[in-house]
Coordinates of C-alpha atoms in Angstrom, one line a residue:
M17 CA 90.2 95.6 89.9
N18 CA 87.1 93.8 89.1
G19 CA 86.0 91.8 85.7
P20 CA 88.9 89.6 83.7
S21 CA 88.0 92.1 80.4
L22 CA 91.0 93.7 80.5
F23 CA 93.2 90.2 81.5
P24 CA 92.2 87.9 77.9
E25 CA 93.8 84.5 77.5
P26 CA 95.9 84.6 74.2
D27 CA 95.4 83.7 70.8
A28 CA 97.7 83.9 68.0
A29 CA 101.3 83.4 67.5
P30 CA 104.1 85.6 65.5
A31 CA 103.3 84.6 61.7
D32 CA 106.4 82.6 60.1
S33 CA 108.3 82.6 62.9
G34 CA 110.6 80.1 62.7
R35 CA 111.4 79.3 65.4
D36 CA 109.7 77.8 69.0
L37 CA 108.2 80.5 70.5
P38 CA 105.8 81.1 74.0
T39 CA 101.9 81.8 72.3
L40 CA 101.7 85.7 71.5
S41 CA 98.8 87.3 71.4
A42 CA 97.9 89.2 68.1
D43 CA 99.1 93.0 68.8
Q44 CA 102.6 91.1 70.4
A45 CA 102.6 89.0 67.2
E46 CA 101.9 91.5 64.8
A47 CA 105.0 93.9 67.0
W48 CA 107.6 90.6 66.1
D49 CA 106.5 90.1 62.4
T50 CA 107.1 94.1 61.7
L51 CA 110.3 94.0 64.1
A52 CA 111.1 90.5 62.2
E53 CA 110.8 92.2 59.1
A54 CA 112.8 95.5 59.9
L55 CA 115.5 92.5 60.5
A56 CA 115.7 91.6 57.4
A57 CA 115.7 94.7 55.5
S58 CA 119.1 95.3 57.6
G59 CA 120.7 91.6 56.5
V60 CA 119.4 89.9 59.5
D61 CA 116.8 87.0 58.9
L62 CA 116.0 85.5 61.7
I63 CA 113.4 82.6 59.6
S64 CA 116.2 81.1 58.0
E65 CA 119.0 82.2 60.4
E66 CA 120.7 83.6 57.8
L67 CA 123.0 86.7 58.2
M68 CA 124.5 89.3 55.1
P69 CA 127.0 92.3 56.0
P70 CA 125.4 95.2 57.4
A71 CA 124.4 97.8 54.2
P72 CA 124.9 101.1 54.2
G73 CA 121.4 103.5 54.1
K74 CA 119.4 106.0 56.6
A75 CA 119.3 105.0 60.1
R76 CA 116.0 103.2 60.9
V77 CA 114.0 104.1 64.2
L78 CA 111.0 101.4 66.3
A79 CA 109.6 101.9 69.3
V80 CA 108.1 99.5 71.0
I81 CA 104.9 100.8 73.3
G82 CA 103.0 99.0 76.0
K83 CA 102.0 99.8 79.8
A84 CA 102.9 97.7 81.9
G85 CA 101.8 93.2 82.0
S86 CA 101.7 94.8 78.0
G87 CA 104.4 91.7 76.6
K88 CA 107.6 94.4 76.2
T89 CA 110.1 92.3 78.2
L90 CA 108.3 89.0 76.8
I91 CA 109.3 90.5 72.9
L92 CA 113.1 92.4 73.8
A93 CA 113.9 88.6 75.6
E94 CA 112.6 86.4 72.9
L95 CA 114.1 88.9 70.0
T96 CA 117.4 88.9 71.8
R97 CA 117.2 85.0 72.0
A98 CA 116.4 85.0 68.4
L99 CA 118.9 87.0 67.2
K100 CA 122.1 84.6 69.6
A101 CA 120.5 81.9 67.0
A102 CA 120.5 83.3 63.6
G103 CA 124.1 84.0 65.1
V104 CA 124.0 88.0 65.3
E105 CA 127.1 88.5 68.6
I106 CA 125.8 89.7 71.5
V107 CA 127.9 92.7 73.2
S108 CA 127.9 93.9 76.6
G109 CA 130.3 96.9 78.3
D110 CA 133.1 94.2 78.9
Y111 CA 134.2 93.3 75.6
E112 CA 133.5 94.0 71.9
G113 CA 136.2 91.4 70.1
K114 CA 137.2 92.3 66.8
R115 CA 135.9 94.1 64.2
R116 CA 135.2 92.2 61.1
K117 CA 133.4 93.4 58.1
E118 CA 131.0 90.7 57.9
R119 CA 130.3 90.6 61.4
R120 CA 126.0 91.4 63.0
T121 CA 126.0 92.5 66.6
V122 CA 123.4 93.4 69.0
A123 CA 123.5 94.8 72.5
V124 CA 120.8 95.1 74.8
L125 CA 120.7 99.0 76.9
A126 CA 119.1 100.0 79.4
P127 CA 119.2 103.8 81.0
T128 CA 120.3 102.7 84.7
N129 CA 122.0 100.0 86.3
K130 CA 119.4 98.7 88.3
A131 CA 117.2 98.7 85.4
A132 CA 120.2 96.4 83.4
F133 CA 120.4 94.5 86.4
V134 CA 116.3 93.6 86.6
L135 CA 117.2 92.3 83.7
R136 CA 120.0 90.0 83.2
M137 CA 118.5 88.5 86.5
R138 CA 115.5 87.5 83.7
G139 CA 118.2 86.1 81.9
V140 CA 118.5 89.3 79.0
P141 CA 122.3 90.3 79.2
A142 CA 121.6 93.8 79.0
T143 CA 124.5 96.2 80.3
T144 CA 123.7 100.3 80.6
I145 CA 124.0 103.6 77.7
H146 CA 127.0 104.7 79.0
R147 CA 128.5 100.8 79.2
I148 CA 128.5 101.3 75.7
L149 CA 128.7 105.6 74.7
Y150 CA 132.4 104.2 76.3
T151 CA 134.7 101.6 75.0
P152 CA 137.5 99.2 77.3
V153 CA 140.7 99.6 76.5
C154 CA 142.4 96.2 77.6
D155 CA 145.6 94.7 78.2
P156 CA 147.0 92.7 75.0
E157 CA 147.9 89.3 77.5
Y158 CA 144.6 89.5 79.4
E159 CA 142.3 90.1 75.9
R160 CA 143.2 86.6 75.0
I161 CA 141.4 85.0 77.3
A162 CA 138.5 86.7 76.5
E163 CA 139.1 86.4 72.9
W164 CA 139.4 82.8 73.6
L165 CA 136.4 82.5 75.7
A166 CA 134.3 84.9 73.3
G167 CA 135.0 81.5 70.0
T168 CA 137.5 83.5 68.1
G169 CA 140.9 82.9 69.5
E170 CA 143.0 80.2 70.6
R171 CA 143.0 78.8 74.1
P172 CA 145.5 80.6 75.3
R173 CA 148.6 80.3 77.6
I174 CA 148.8 83.5 80.2
E175 CA 151.9 82.9 82.4
G176 CA 150.1 82.4 86.4
L177 CA 147.3 81.1 85.2
T178 CA 147.2 77.1 85.2
D179 CA 145.1 75.0 83.3
E180 CA 142.4 74.6 86.1
A181 CA 141.8 77.8 86.2
L182 CA 141.1 78.5 82.4
D183 CA 139.1 75.1 82.8
R184 CA 137.1 77.5 85.6
A185 CA 137.1 80.4 83.6
K186 CA 135.0 78.5 81.0
A187 CA 133.0 76.6 83.1
F188 CA 131.6 79.9 84.1
Y189 CA 131.9 81.6 80.6
D190 CA 129.4 79.1 79.4
Q191 CA 127.1 79.5 82.4
H192 CA 126.8 83.5 82.5
A193 CA 128.9 84.6 79.5
S194 CA 130.4 87.5 81.4
I195 CA 134.4 88.3 81.1
P196 CA 134.8 90.1 84.1
G197 CA 132.9 86.6 85.7
A198 CA 135.0 84.3 84.3
L199 CA 138.9 86.7 85.2
A200 CA 137.3 86.0 88.7
A201 CA 136.6 82.7 88.0
A202 CA 139.7 81.9 87.4
G203 CA 141.0 84.2 90.4
L204 CA 142.0 87.3 88.7
R205 CA 141.0 91.0 89.1
G206 CA 139.0 92.8 86.7
S207 CA 140.7 95.8 86.8
D208 CA 143.9 93.7 85.5
F209 CA 142.3 93.0 82.0
I210 CA 140.0 97.0 81.9
K211 CA 142.5 99.3 82.2
G212 CA 140.9 102.5 81.4
W213 CA 137.8 104.0 79.0
K214 CA 137.7 106.0 75.9
R215 CA 133.9 107.5 73.9
R216 CA 132.8 105.0 71.5
E217 CA 134.6 105.9 68.5
D218 CA 133.3 103.0 65.7
P219 CA 129.0 102.8 65.2
L220 CA 127.4 99.3 66.4
D221 CA 124.6 97.4 64.3
I222 CA 121.0 96.6 66.4
G223 CA 120.0 98.8 69.9
L224 CA 117.6 96.6 71.7
I225 CA 116.5 99.7 74.3
D226 CA 114.8 98.9 77.4
E227 CA 112.6 102.1 79.6
A228 CA 112.9 103.7 77.5
S229 CA 110.4 106.2 78.3
M230 CA 113.6 107.9 80.8
L231 CA 116.0 108.8 77.7
D232 CA 116.1 112.2 76.9
E233 CA 117.1 113.9 73.8
R234 CA 120.3 114.4 74.6
Q235 CA 120.8 110.3 74.7
F236 CA 118.7 109.4 71.6
D237 CA 120.6 111.3 69.9
D238 CA 123.3 109.8 70.9
L239 CA 122.1 106.1 70.2
R240 CA 120.8 107.6 66.7
E241 CA 125.0 107.5 65.7
I242 CA 125.6 104.9 67.2
F243 CA 123.1 102.0 66.1
P244 CA 121.7 101.9 62.0
L245 CA 119.2 99.9 63.4
L246 CA 117.6 101.1 67.0
V247 CA 114.2 99.2 68.6
L248 CA 113.0 101.4 72.0
F249 CA 110.3 99.3 74.4
G250 CA 108.1 101.8 76.7
D251 CA 106.3 102.6 79.4
P252 CA 103.6 105.8 77.7
A253 CA 102.5 105.7 81.6
Q254 CA 105.3 106.4 83.0
L255 CA 106.4 109.8 83.7
A256 CA 109.0 111.8 80.6
P257 CA 112.4 113.1 82.1
V258 CA 111.8 116.3 83.8
G259 CA 112.3 119.0 81.1
Q260 CA 110.3 117.6 78.0
S261 CA 107.1 118.7 79.3
G262 CA 105.7 115.5 79.7
E263 CA 107.2 114.4 76.2
M264 CA 109.0 110.9 75.5
V265 CA 111.0 110.6 72.7
F266 CA 109.1 108.3 71.2
D267 CA 106.0 109.8 71.0
R268 CA 107.5 112.5 67.9
L269 CA 108.0 109.1 66.0
A270 CA 105.6 108.4 63.4
A271 CA 103.2 106.2 63.7
P272 CA 104.1 103.1 61.3
Q273 CA 107.6 103.1 63.7
K274 CA 105.3 103.0 66.9
L275 CA 104.5 98.9 67.6
I276 CA 101.1 99.5 70.1
L277 CA 100.8 96.6 72.1
N278 CA 97.2 97.3 73.9
R279 CA 96.3 94.3 75.2
I280 CA 97.6 93.6 79.3
H281 CA 98.5 89.6 80.0
R282 CA 97.6 87.9 83.1
Q283 CA 100.9 86.8 84.6
A284 CA 101.2 83.2 85.2
D285 CA 100.4 84.5 88.9
D286 CA 97.8 86.6 89.0
S287 CA 99.4 89.7 90.1
P288 CA 96.8 92.5 91.7
I289 CA 100.1 94.5 91.9
L290 CA 99.5 95.1 88.1
D291 CA 95.6 94.8 88.8
L292 CA 96.1 98.2 91.2
A293 CA 98.4 99.1 88.5
H294 CA 96.2 99.3 85.5
A295 CA 93.0 100.4 87.2
L296 CA 94.6 104.0 87.5
A297 CA 93.3 104.2 83.6
D298 CA 89.8 104.0 84.6
P299 CA 89.3 108.4 84.3
A300 CA 86.1 107.7 86.2
L301 CA 88.2 106.7 89.6
D302 CA 89.1 109.0 92.5
F303 CA 92.4 108.8 94.8
A304 CA 89.6 107.6 98.1
G305 CA 88.5 105.1 95.8
F306 CA 91.4 104.1 94.4
E307 CA 92.8 103.7 98.5
R308 CA 89.6 101.4 98.7
M309 CA 90.7 99.3 96.6
I310 CA 94.3 99.3 98.0
Q311 CA 92.3 97.6 101.0
D312 CA 90.5 95.3 99.9
A313 CA 93.9 93.9 97.5
A314 CA 95.0 93.6 100.7
R315 CA 92.3 91.8 102.7
R316 CA 93.0 89.6 100.1
D317 CA 96.2 88.9 98.8
P318 CA 99.5 89.2 101.2
R319 CA 101.4 90.8 97.8
V320 CA 99.6 94.0 98.5
I321 CA 100.0 95.3 102.3
W322 CA 98.1 98.9 103.4
A323 CA 101.1 100.0 106.4
E324 CA 100.2 102.5 109.5
R325 CA 103.7 103.3 109.3
V326 CA 106.9 102.9 107.2
D327 CA 109.3 99.8 107.8
S328 CA 112.7 101.5 108.2
D329 CA 114.4 97.8 107.9
L330 CA 113.2 97.6 104.1
M331 CA 114.3 102.0 103.9
A332 CA 117.7 100.2 104.1
Q333 CA 117.2 98.4 100.7
S334 CA 115.0 99.9 99.1
P335 CA 114.2 103.4 98.9
V336 CA 110.8 104.9 100.0
L337 CA 109.3 106.1 97.0
V338 CA 107.2 110.0 97.6
W339 CA 106.8 113.1 95.4
R340 CA 107.3 116.1 97.4
N341 CA 111.7 116.3 98.4
A342 CA 110.8 117.9 101.7
T343 CA 108.4 114.7 102.6
R344 CA 111.8 112.7 101.2
I345 CA 114.0 114.9 103.4
K346 CA 112.6 114.1 106.5
L347 CA 112.2 110.7 106.0
I348 CA 115.6 110.6 105.4
H349 CA 116.1 112.2 108.9
A350 CA 113.8 110.1 110.4
F351 CA 115.5 106.7 108.6
R352 CA 119.1 108.4 109.8
T353 CA 117.6 109.2 113.9
A354 CA 116.4 105.8 113.9
F355 CA 119.4 103.4 113.0
G356 CA 121.4 106.4 115.1
A357 CA 123.5 107.7 112.3
P358 CA 126.0 110.5 113.6
G359 CA 125.7 113.7 112.6
D360 CA 129.4 113.9 111.2
A361 CA 130.2 109.9 109.4
L362 CA 128.3 107.5 107.2
L363 CA 127.4 104.0 109.0
P364 CA 128.4 100.8 106.8
G365 CA 125.3 100.0 104.7
E366 CA 123.0 103.3 104.5
P367 CA 122.1 103.5 101.1
L368 CA 122.5 106.5 98.7
I369 CA 122.2 107.9 95.4
C370 CA 124.7 109.3 93.4
D371 CA 124.2 113.2 92.2
G372 CA 126.3 113.0 89.5
L373 CA 130.2 113.8 88.9
E374 CA 132.0 117.3 90.5
L375 CA 135.5 117.3 88.0
P376 CA 136.3 119.2 86.2
L377 CA 137.3 118.3 82.3
K378 CA 141.4 117.4 82.4
H379 CA 139.6 114.4 84.5
R380 CA 137.5 113.6 81.4
K381 CA 139.8 110.1 82.3
K382 CA 139.0 109.3 85.7
R383 CA 135.1 110.7 84.6
I384 CA 135.4 108.1 81.5
D385 CA 136.0 105.5 84.4
L386 CA 133.5 105.9 87.2
E387 CA 130.8 106.4 84.5
A388 CA 131.6 102.6 83.1
R389 CA 132.2 101.4 85.9
G390 CA 128.6 102.2 87.2
L391 CA 128.8 105.0 88.9
I392 CA 126.5 107.7 86.9
K393 CA 124.5 110.3 88.3
G394 CA 121.1 108.1 89.6
A395 CA 123.1 105.2 90.7
Q396 CA 121.8 103.4 93.2
V397 CA 125.2 103.3 95.7
V398 CA 125.5 101.4 99.5
Y399 CA 128.4 102.9 101.7
L400 CA 130.7 100.4 103.0
G401 CA 133.3 102.4 104.7
P402 CA 135.9 105.1 104.6
G403 CA 139.1 104.6 101.3
R404 CA 142.3 104.7 102.2
K405 CA 142.8 108.1 101.7
P406 CA 141.2 111.4 103.4
G407 CA 137.5 112.2 101.4
F408 CA 136.7 108.6 99.3
S409 CA 135.0 106.1 100.0
R410 CA 134.5 102.5 99.9
L411 CA 130.6 101.5 97.8
H412 CA 128.9 99.4 95.9
V413 CA 127.4 100.1 92.9
I414 CA 124.0 98.4 92.8
G415 CA 122.8 96.3 89.9
A416 CA 126.5 97.1 88.3
E417 CA 128.6 94.4 86.8
D418 CA 131.1 95.3 89.1
P419 CA 130.0 96.6 91.8
R420 CA 132.7 97.7 94.0
L421 CA 135.6 100.3 93.9
S422 CA 136.3 103.3 96.0
A423 CA 135.8 107.0 94.8
A424 CA 136.4 110.4 96.5
S425 CA 133.2 112.0 97.2
I426 CA 131.2 114.4 98.3
V427 CA 128.8 113.8 100.9
K428 CA 125.7 115.8 101.6
I429 CA 123.1 114.8 104.1
E430 CA 120.1 117.3 104.0
Q431 CA 118.5 118.0 106.7
P432 CA 115.1 119.3 106.8
D433 CA 113.8 122.9 107.0
V434 CA 117.8 123.3 106.5
E435 CA 118.4 125.5 103.3
E436 CA 122.2 123.8 103.2
P437 CA 123.5 120.3 103.3
F438 CA 125.7 118.9 105.8
I439 CA 128.6 117.4 104.8
P440 CA 129.5 114.9 106.4
F441 CA 133.9 114.5 105.2
A442 CA 133.9 115.8 101.1
A443 CA 137.0 115.5 98.1
R444 CA 137.7 118.7 97.0
M445 CA 136.0 116.7 93.5
G446 CA 134.6 113.5 93.2
A447 CA 131.6 112.1 93.0
A448 CA 128.4 113.3 94.8
F449 CA 125.9 111.7 96.4
L450 CA 122.2 112.6 97.9
H451 CA 120.7 110.5 101.2
G452 CA 118.8 107.4 99.2
A453 CA 116.8 105.9 101.6
A454 CA 114.4 108.3 100.9
V455 CA 113.4 108.9 96.7
T456 CA 111.2 110.7 94.2
I457 CA 108.9 108.3 92.4
H458 CA 110.7 109.9 88.7
K459 CA 114.0 108.6 90.1
A460 CA 113.1 105.3 90.9
Q461 CA 111.5 105.0 87.7
G462 CA 114.1 101.9 85.9
S463 CA 114.2 100.5 89.2
Q464 CA 112.0 97.3 91.0
W465 CA 113.0 95.8 94.0
P466 CA 111.2 92.7 96.0
D467 CA 109.2 95.4 98.0
V468 CA 108.5 98.9 97.1
Q469 CA 106.5 100.9 100.0
I470 CA 105.3 104.7 98.1
F471 CA 103.8 106.9 100.3
G472 CA 100.5 107.5 101.0
P473 CA 100.2 110.8 102.0
D474 CA 102.6 112.0 99.2
I475 CA 99.8 110.8 96.2
S476 CA 97.3 112.2 97.9
A477 CA 98.8 115.7 98.5
A478 CA 99.5 115.1 94.2
A479 CA 95.8 114.5 94.0
W480 CA 94.4 117.7 96.1
S481 CA 96.1 119.8 93.7
N482 CA 94.9 118.5 90.7
R483 CA 97.8 118.7 88.2
T484 CA 97.9 116.9 85.4
E485 CA 100.6 115.5 83.5
A486 CA 100.7 115.5 79.4
G487 CA 96.9 115.8 80.3
V488 CA 96.4 112.6 82.4
P489 CA 96.3 113.4 86.7
L490 CA 99.7 113.5 88.3
W491 CA 98.8 111.5 91.4
K492 CA 97.5 108.9 88.6
R493 CA 101.1 108.6 87.1
L494 CA 102.4 108.4 90.8
A495 CA 101.1 105.8 91.6
Y496 CA 101.4 104.0 88.5
V497 CA 105.0 104.2 88.2
G498 CA 105.3 103.8 91.8
I499 CA 103.2 100.7 91.8
T500 CA 105.1 98.7 88.9
R501 CA 108.9 99.4 90.2
A502 CA 107.3 96.3 92.9
Q503 CA 108.2 93.4 91.9
E504 CA 107.0 91.1 95.0
R505 CA 105.1 93.3 97.9
L506 CA 103.1 96.6 97.4
H507 CA 103.4 98.3 100.7
W508 CA 100.7 101.2 100.8
I509 CA 101.8 103.4 103.9
V510 CA 99.0 104.8 104.6
R511 CA 100.2 107.6 108.2
S512 CA 103.6 109.9 108.1
R513 CA 105.2 107.1 110.9
L514 CA 108.1 105.1 111.4
A515 CA 108.3 101.8 112.6
R516 CA 111.8 101.6 114.9
P517 CA 114.4 99.6 113.3
S518 CA 114.9 95.2 114.3
G519 CA 118.3 95.6 114.3
P520 CA 121.8 98.1 113.0
L521 CA 122.1 99.1 109.4
S522 CA 124.1 95.6 107.5
V523 CA 125.4 95.1 104.3
D524 CA 124.5 91.5 104.5
H525 CA 122.0 91.9 101.3
L526 CA 124.1 92.3 99.4
E527 CA 125.1 90.3 95.8
Q528 CA 128.6 88.9 95.6
P529 CA 131.1 91.0 93.6
A530 CA 130.9 89.5 90.2
T531 CA 134.6 90.1 89.7
R532 CA 137.5 89.9 92.2
L533 CA 138.0 93.5 93.1
E534 CA 140.4 95.5 95.2
L535 CA 138.2 97.8 97.0
S536 CA 140.9 100.4 96.3
S537 CA 140.1 101.3 92.7
P538 CA 142.9 103.5 89.8
T539 CA 140.8 106.0 90.7
E540 CA 142.0 107.0 94.3
D541 CA 145.9 105.2 93.7
D542 CA 146.2 108.2 91.3
A543 CA 144.3 111.1 93.5

């Protein structure tokens, strides 16, 4: 991308910030000051680090809106740190603590496990919206450990736990602020502590919502009921939720509620991926010109790759991003064929996407348990093997805080030119899954991977269709969302070919579970 004007150097800091903040640009500083004023009006003074009990009043919603690289995550991270420094308690999906009249809390939320995981990797203690809509039912004995770790109780004496085990738990919690992780360090399982989940009845305090472009109206209404002060962070250039006519929930907010970040800041590593994403804002740029820009970037920088074929090894760890459903199904079929997957079973290491929970109303408790543990619609999952009972699968939920579980599964393998999917095995009811080696760009929103493959022929087809969304050519929105999923390397695929895998499927790339969960969950034992 030519011309440095899109990436001017920061030149302003927030007025009266009262903290040692990074240097912020003028629009970032203005957004920060508006947020600080809203918090002060609600009884949280970031400057003096003084707290007042929450006062009843009309709920307030603000939105920090900007494209990739505009500083949304910087403001979110610094705001979280400032709130914590002022004495506001972080509420996670693991443990909430006892309610106190004067207590002030903040929850940092994301619509998907992967989006929350990306924030946690950046040091922001995020969890999913589902983990806050549902509250844990805790074992009273082990809850004493959580109260002690959170600083609201005395050091407990628990039968079977040594002082050394408690010391390990404390050391872990001081570093990672995770109750399940601390319990695991003490030699316990997360399921020893959390016995179940229930729908939240009591409101919370301050909510910071990342990837707000993914919120639908129902989720937005749920959040407004829970949080008197709600701050949304969203990208207006992304794709709106399906069924909302290209509109995002923050589009309907009044102008004073929207804090716009217009300025794009060059990262320390001078990212060619962000350069390509922001080049799409040029109304004169056509698809052919954009592909020439990708080729030029690939010649200059190894972080952009002009690829003649899809890398099948990468598909096992991050899906190929496509526009058309037919392309998705063909790529999945090619992936399974390349790895020698049988037609009547899954191989350990095959990626899946949760397509929802097919459970009747009488099994509401099981639904809440699975959703609270990360098995929500759109969750990325890796198949580990069959469960102990027919129809059950051992699964690793990508980005979940407790990733390993076993659940009744209905796996649907779609075939090219076949209307009905093949179901290699299925429980009568449970979690439904589609294959995840390729996904649509719509479903990839909120996720990021080190390497991202975008299937260029599909973006070309979108360009030829001349379709638009909210006045913007659809191909540009698709390309923008796909490109901004890449953290380190962008692979732009230009031919309908698949490279042979270098070896068999594996689960070695998976992060270790935060807690020492047994691979058979209460859901399987109760079936």
